[in-house]
Coordinates of C-alpha atoms and ligand atoms in Angstrom, one line a residue:
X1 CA 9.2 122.8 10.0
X2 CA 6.6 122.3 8.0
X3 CA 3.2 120.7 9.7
X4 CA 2.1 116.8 8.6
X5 CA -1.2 118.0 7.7
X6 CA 0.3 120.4 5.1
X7 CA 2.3 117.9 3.5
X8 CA -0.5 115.4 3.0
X9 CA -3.0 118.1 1.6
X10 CA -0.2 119.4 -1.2
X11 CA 0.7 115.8 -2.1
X12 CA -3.0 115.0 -2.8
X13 CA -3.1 118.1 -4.7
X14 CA 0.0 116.8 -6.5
X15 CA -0.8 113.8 -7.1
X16 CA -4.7 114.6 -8.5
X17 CA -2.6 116.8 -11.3
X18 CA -2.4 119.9 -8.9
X19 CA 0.2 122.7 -8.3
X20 CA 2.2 123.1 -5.1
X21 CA 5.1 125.3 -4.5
X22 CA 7.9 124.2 -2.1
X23 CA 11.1 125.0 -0.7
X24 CA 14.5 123.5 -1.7
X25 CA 17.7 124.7 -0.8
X26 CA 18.2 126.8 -4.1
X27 CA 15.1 128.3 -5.0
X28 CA 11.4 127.9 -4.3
X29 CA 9.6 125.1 -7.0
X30 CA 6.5 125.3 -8.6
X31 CA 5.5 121.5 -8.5
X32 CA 3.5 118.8 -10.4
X33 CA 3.7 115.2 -11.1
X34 CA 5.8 114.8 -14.1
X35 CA 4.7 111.7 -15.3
X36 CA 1.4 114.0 -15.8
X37 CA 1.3 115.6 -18.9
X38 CA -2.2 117.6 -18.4
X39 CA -0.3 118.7 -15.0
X40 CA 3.2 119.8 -16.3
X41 CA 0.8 122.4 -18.7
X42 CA -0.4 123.8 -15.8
X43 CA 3.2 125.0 -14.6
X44 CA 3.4 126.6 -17.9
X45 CA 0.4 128.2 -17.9
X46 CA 0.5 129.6 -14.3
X47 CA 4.3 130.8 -14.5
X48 CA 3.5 132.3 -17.9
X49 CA 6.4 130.5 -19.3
X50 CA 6.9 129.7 -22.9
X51 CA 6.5 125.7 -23.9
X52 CA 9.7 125.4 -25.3
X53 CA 11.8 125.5 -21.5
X54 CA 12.1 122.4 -20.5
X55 CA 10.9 121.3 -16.5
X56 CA 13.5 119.6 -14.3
X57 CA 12.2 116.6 -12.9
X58 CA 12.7 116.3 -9.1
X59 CA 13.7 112.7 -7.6
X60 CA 14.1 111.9 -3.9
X61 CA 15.4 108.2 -4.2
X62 CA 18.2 107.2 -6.0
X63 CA 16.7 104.3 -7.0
X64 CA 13.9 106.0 -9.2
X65 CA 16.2 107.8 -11.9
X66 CA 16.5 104.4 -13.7
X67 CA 12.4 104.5 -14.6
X68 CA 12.6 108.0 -16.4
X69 CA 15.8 107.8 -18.2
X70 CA 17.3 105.2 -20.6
X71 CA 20.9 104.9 -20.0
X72 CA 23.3 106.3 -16.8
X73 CA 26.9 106.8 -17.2
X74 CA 28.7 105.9 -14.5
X75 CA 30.2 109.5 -14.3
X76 CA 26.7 110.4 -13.8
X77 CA 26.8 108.2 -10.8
X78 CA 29.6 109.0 -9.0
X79 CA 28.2 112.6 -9.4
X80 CA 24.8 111.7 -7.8
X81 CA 26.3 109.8 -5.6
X82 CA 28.3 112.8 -4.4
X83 CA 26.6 115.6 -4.6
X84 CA 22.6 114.4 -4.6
X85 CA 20.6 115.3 -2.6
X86 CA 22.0 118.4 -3.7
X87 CA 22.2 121.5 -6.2
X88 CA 23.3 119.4 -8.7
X89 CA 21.0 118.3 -12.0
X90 CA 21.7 116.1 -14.4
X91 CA 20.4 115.9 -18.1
X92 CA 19.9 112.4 -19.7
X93 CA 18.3 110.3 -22.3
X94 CA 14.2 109.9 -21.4
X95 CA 12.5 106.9 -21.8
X96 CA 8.8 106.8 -23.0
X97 CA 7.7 107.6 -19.3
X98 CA 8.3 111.1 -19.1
X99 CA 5.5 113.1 -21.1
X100 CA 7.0 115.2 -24.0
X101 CA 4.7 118.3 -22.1
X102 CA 7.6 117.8 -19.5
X103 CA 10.8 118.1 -21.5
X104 CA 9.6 121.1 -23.7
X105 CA 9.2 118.5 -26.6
X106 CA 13.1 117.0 -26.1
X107 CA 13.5 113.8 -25.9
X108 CA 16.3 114.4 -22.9
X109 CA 15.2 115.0 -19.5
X110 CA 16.9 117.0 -16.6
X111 CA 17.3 115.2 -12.9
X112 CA 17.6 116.5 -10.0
X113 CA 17.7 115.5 -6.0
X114 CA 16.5 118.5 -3.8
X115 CA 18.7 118.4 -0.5
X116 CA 15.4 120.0 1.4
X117 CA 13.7 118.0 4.2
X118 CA 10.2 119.4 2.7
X119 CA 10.9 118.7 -0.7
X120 CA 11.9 115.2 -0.3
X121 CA 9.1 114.4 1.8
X122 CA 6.5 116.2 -0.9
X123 CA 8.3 113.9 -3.4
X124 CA 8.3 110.5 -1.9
X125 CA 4.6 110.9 -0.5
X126 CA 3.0 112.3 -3.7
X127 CA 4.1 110.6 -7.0
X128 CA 7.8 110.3 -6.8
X129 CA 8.6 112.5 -9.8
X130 CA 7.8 116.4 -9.2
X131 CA 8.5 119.1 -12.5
X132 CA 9.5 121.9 -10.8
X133 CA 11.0 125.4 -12.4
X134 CA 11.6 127.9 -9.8
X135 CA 8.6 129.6 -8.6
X136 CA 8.7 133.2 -10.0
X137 CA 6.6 134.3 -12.7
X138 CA 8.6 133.9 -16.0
X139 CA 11.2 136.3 -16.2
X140 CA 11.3 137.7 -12.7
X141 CA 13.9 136.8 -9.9
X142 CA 13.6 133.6 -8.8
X143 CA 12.1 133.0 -4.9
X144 CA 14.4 132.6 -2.1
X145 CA 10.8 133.2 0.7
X146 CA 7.5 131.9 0.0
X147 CA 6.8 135.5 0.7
X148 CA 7.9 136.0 -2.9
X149 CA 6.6 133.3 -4.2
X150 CA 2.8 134.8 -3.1
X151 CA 3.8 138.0 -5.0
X152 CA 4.4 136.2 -7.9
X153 CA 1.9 132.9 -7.8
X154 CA -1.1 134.1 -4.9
X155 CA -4.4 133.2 -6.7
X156 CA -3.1 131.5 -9.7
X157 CA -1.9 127.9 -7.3
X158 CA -3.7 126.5 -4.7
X159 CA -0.9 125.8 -1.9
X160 CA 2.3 127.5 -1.1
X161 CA 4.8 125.1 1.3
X162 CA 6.6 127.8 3.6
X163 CA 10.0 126.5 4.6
X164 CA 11.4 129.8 5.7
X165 CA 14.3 131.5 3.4
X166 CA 15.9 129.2 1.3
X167 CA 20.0 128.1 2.5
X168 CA 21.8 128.8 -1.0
X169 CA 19.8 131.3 -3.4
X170 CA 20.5 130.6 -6.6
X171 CA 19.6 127.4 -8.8
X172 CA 21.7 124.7 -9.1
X173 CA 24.0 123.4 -11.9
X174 CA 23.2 121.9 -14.7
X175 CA 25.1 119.3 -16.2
X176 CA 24.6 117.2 -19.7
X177 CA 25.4 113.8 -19.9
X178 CA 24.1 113.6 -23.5
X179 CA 27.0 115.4 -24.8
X180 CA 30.4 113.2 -25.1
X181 CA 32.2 115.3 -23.1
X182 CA 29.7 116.7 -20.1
X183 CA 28.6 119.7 -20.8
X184 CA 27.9 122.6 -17.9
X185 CA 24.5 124.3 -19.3
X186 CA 23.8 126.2 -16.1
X187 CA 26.6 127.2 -13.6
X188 CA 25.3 126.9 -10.3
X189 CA 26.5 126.4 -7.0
X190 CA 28.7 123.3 -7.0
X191 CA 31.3 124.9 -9.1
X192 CA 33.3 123.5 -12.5
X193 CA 36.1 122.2 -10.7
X194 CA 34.3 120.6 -7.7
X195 CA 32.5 118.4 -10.5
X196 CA 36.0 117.7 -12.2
X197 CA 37.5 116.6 -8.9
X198 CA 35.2 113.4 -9.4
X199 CA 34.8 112.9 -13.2
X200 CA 37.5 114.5 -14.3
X201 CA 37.5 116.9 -17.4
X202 CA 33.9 118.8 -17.8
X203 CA 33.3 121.5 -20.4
X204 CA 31.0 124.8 -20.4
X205 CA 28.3 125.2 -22.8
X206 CA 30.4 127.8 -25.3
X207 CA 27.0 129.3 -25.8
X208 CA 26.9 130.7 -22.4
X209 CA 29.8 133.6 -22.7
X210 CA 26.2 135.1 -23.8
X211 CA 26.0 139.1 -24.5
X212 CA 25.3 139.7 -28.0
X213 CA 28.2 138.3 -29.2
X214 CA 27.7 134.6 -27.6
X215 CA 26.1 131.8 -28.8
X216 CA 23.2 129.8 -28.2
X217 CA 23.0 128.2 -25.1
X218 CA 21.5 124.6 -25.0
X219 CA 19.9 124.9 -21.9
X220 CA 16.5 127.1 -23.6
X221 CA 16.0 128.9 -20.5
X222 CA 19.2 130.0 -20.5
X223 CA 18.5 132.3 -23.5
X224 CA 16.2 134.6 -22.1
X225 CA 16.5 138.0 -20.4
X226 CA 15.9 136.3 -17.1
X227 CA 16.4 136.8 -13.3
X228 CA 15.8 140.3 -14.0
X229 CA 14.0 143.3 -12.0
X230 CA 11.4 145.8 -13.3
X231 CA 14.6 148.7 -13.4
X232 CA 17.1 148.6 -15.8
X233 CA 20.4 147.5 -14.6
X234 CA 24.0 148.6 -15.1
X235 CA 27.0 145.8 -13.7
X236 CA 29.8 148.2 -13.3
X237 CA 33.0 146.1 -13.1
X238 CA 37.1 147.4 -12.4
X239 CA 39.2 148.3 -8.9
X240 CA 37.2 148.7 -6.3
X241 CA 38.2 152.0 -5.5
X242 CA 37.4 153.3 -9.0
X243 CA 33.9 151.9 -8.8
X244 CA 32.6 152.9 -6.4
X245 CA 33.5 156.3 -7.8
X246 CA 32.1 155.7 -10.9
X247 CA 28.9 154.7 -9.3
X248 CA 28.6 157.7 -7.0
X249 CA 29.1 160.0 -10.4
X250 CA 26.3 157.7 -12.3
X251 CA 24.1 158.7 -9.1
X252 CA 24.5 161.7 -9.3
X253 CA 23.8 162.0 -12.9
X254 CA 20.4 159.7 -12.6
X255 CA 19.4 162.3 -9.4
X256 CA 20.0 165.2 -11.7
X257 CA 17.7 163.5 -14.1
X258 CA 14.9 163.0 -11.6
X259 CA 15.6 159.0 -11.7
X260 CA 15.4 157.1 -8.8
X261 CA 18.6 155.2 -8.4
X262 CA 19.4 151.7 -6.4
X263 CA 22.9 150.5 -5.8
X264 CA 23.8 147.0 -5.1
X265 CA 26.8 147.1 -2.6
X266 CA 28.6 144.6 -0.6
X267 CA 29.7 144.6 3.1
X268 CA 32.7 146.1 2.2
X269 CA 31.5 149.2 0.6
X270 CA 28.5 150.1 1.4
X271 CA 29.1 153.0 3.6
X272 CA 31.1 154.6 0.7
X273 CA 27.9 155.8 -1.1
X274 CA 26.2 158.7 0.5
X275 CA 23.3 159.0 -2.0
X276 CA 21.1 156.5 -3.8
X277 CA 19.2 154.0 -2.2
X278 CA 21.8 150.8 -0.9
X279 CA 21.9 147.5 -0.4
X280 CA 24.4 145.1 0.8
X281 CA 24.0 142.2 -1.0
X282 CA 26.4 140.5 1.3
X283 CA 30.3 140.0 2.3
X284 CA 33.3 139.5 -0.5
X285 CA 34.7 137.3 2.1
X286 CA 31.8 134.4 1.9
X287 CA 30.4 135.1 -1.7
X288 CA 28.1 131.9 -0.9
X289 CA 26.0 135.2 1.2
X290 CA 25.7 137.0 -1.9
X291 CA 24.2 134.4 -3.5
X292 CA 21.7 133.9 -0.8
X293 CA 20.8 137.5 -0.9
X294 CA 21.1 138.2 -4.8
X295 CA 17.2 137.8 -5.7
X296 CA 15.9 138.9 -2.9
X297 CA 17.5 141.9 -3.1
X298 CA 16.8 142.6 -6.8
X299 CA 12.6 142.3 -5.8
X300 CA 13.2 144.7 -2.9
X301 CA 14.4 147.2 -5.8
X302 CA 11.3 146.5 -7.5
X303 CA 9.4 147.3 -4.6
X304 CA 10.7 150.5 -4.1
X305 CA 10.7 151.3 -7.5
X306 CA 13.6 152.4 -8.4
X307 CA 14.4 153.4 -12.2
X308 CA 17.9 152.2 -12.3
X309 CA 20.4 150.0 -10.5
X310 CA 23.8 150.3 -10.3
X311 CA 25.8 146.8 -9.1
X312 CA 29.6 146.1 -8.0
X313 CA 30.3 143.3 -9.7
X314 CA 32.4 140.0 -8.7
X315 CA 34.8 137.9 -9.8
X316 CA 33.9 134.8 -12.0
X317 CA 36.1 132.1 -9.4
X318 CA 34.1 129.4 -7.8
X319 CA 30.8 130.2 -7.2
X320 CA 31.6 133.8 -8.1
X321 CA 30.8 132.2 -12.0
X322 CA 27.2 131.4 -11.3
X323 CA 27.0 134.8 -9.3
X324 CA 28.2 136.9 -12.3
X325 CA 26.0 134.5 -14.5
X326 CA 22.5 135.6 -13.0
X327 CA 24.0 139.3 -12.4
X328 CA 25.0 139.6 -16.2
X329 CA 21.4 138.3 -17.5
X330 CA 19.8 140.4 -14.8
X331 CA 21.4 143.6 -16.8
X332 CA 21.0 142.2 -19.8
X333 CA 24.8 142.1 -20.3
X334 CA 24.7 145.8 -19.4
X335 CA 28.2 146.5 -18.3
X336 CA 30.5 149.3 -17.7
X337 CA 34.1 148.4 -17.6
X338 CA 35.6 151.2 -15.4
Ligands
LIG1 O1 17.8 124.8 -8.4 C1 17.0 124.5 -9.4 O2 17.4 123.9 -10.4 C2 15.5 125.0 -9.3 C3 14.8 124.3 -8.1 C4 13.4 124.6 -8.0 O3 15.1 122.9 -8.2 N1 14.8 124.8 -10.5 C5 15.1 125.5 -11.6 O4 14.2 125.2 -12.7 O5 15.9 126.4 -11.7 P1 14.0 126.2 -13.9 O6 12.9 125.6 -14.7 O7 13.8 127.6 -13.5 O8 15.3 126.1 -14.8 C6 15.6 124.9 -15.4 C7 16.6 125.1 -16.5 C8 16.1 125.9 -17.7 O9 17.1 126.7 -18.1 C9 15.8 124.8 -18.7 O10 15.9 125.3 -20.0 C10 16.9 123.8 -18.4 O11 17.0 123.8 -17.0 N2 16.6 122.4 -18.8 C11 15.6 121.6 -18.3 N3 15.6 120.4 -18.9 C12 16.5 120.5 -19.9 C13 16.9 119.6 -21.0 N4 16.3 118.4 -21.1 N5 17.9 120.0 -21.8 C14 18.5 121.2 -21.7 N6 18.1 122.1 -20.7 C15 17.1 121.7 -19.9
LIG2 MG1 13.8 129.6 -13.4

C-alpha cells in the first residue's frame, strides 16, 4: 500500500500543474488536473501523443460529474451507479469547465471512476478531476507495473505511484452517451451485454471492425496502430490443433531466415512448441488472465528483441472482444486465417 507521505507529495505536484503516474485497476495513468489546461499539455508532450486524442477525466465522487458535464441521462446513471468505481467510462456533453487542451478540442468529455484505493485517494486529495491516458509512451503497450511505466516515462515525470501489478490489464470501456443510441467506442472489460443487462440495447462504434476495410472509429485513439511491440506481429487464428502447426512451420521458416521469433501461447499449448521463444499469456479457461498478462508480455518481447511474433488468437465472446481488440491493433490487423 502506498505510503501517506507519497500521496501528499504527488497531489501537490498535481495540483501545482504537475505530472504523476498512478495505478488503477486497468492500466497505469499519467495524471494532471484537468481543469488545468497548461497541465493537460504537459501529458501530451511527455507521452509524445498527438493533440487531437482526447484525455479521460478521472472522478472519485459521484457527486462531482455534474460540474464537468452539462446534461446526465439517467442510463448514464444506472451505469455509474453500477459499475463505478470501475472500468467503465462514460462520454458526455462538457460544460465550460473542462479546458478544450483536455478534450483534444471536442466539446464532449470522457468520465471515468478508477476502482483503485491509490487512485481515488490521489483524486479526492489533489484537485478532484485527474486527465489521465495510460502511462506508456504513445504507441507502446500500455503499463500493467510501474516497472513499465519507468521504461517508458523515467526522467520525463517527476513521481511514479507504485501500486504493484495492476488487477485487470487492459483499459476500460468506453461508452458514448452523446449518441441517441449509446455507442461502445472502446470495448473493454465490462463486456456489451453486461452494459445491456442495465440499459438495455447498446450499439458498437461500426468504425471499429477496423483493418483496412473498417471505418473510422469515433473514439481518435482508437485509430492508431496502438498497443503495439517493437516486432512485427502475425494473429494466427483457426482449430487449435491446426495452429499451432502452422505456427511451428512459420518458426521454422523465420529460424531459417536468421529472424528471431516469439510466440504468444496460452496454458493450454505451450508445451506444443519446441522452438521459438514462448510465452503463456495465460489460461483459455479464465481469459480475464490473458488480459492481465497481454501487455506485459508484448514489452518482454521487446526486450528480448525478437523480430517477429507469432500469437494464438481468441474468440471475440465476453471479454474475449476487447482481448482480440488490442491483439488485432497490436498486429496491425495482421492475420492468418489457418
Ligand atoms: O482504463 C482506462 O481507461 C485508462 C486508465 C488510465 O484509466 N485510460 C486510458 O486512457 O486508456 P487513454 O488516453 O489511453 O485512452 C482514452 C481513449 C482514447 O482512445 C481517446 O481517443 C478516447 O478514450 N476518448 C477520450 N475522450 C473522448 C471523447 N470526448 N470522445 C471520444 N473519444 C474519447
Ligand atoms: Mg492509451
Amino acid at each position: 500500500m502506498q505510503q501517506k507521505a507519497d500521496l501528499t507529495e504527488a497531489s501537490s505536484i498535481i495540483r501545482s500543474g504537475g505530472l504523476v503516474a498512478f495505478p488503477t485497476e486497468t492500466v497505469y495513468g499519467l495524471g494532471a488536473d484537468a481543469l488545468n489546461p497548461k497541465a493537460s499539455k504537459r501529458i501530451y508532450e511527455a507521452k509524445g501523443r498527438p493533440s487531437d486524442n482526447p484525455l479521460i477525466v478521472h472522478i472519485a465522487r459521484l457527486s462531482d460529474l455534474e460540474a464537468i458535464t452539462a446534461g446526465i441521462s439517467d442510463k448514464a446513471l444506472l451505469l455509474a451507479e453500477r459499475f463505478w468505481p470501475g472500468p467503465l467510462t462514460m462520454i458526455f456533453q462538457k460544460n465550460d469547465t473542462v479546458p478544450l487542451e483536455t478534450t483534444g478540442g471536442l466539446d464532449t468529455v470522457a468520465v471515468r471512476m478508477p476502482n483503485h484505493p491509490v487512485a481515488l485517494a490521489l483524486i479526492a486529495e489533489s484537485t478532484g478531476y485527474i486527465a489521465a491516458p495510460s502511462a506508456n509512451m504513445s504507441g507502446r503497450p500500455s503499463p500493467t507495473q510501474a516497472f513499465h511505466v519507468k521504461e517508458d516515462m523515467e526522467g520525463r515525470i517527476p513521481m511514479i505511484l507504485d501500486g504493484g501489478p495492476v488487477g485487470i490489464g487492459i483499459e476500460s470501456t468506453i461508452v458514448d452517451f452523446t449518441e441517441d443510441i449509446p455507442m461502445i467506442l472502446r470495448p473493454g472489460y465490462i463486456t456489451k451485454a453486461q452494459l445491456e443487462e442495465v440499459i438495455g440495447e447498446i450499439r458498437m462504434d461500426p468504425g471499429l471492425s477496423g483493418g483496412e476495410r473498417g471505418g473510422r472509429p469515433k473514439a481518435p485513439g482508437m485509430k492508431y496502430r496502438h498497443y503495439a511491440p517493437r516486432a512485427e506481429m502475425i494473429l494466427v487464428k483457426g482449430r487449435q490443433e491446426t495452429v499451432i502447426v502452422r505456427i511451428n512451420e512459420l518458426v521454422q521458416e523465420a529460424a531459417s531466415e536468421g529472424k528471431k521469433a516469439g510466440i504468444i501461447a496460452t496454458d493450454e499449448t505451450c508445451r506444443c512448441y519446441p522452438a521459438g521463444i514462448v510465452k503463456s499469456v495465460g489460461t483459455r479457461v479464465h481469459e480475464e488472465t490473458v488480459a492481465k498478462h497481454l501487455y506485459g508480455i508484448l514489452r518482454e518481447f521487446d526486450a528480448l528483441n525478437v523480430d517477429i511474433i507469432y500469437s494464438e488468437s481468441f474468440s471475440e465472446e465476453g471479454i474475449g472482444q476487447a482481448l482480440m481488440n488490442r491483439m488485432l491493433k497490436a498486429a496491425g490487423h495482421h492475420v492468418l486465417e489457418v
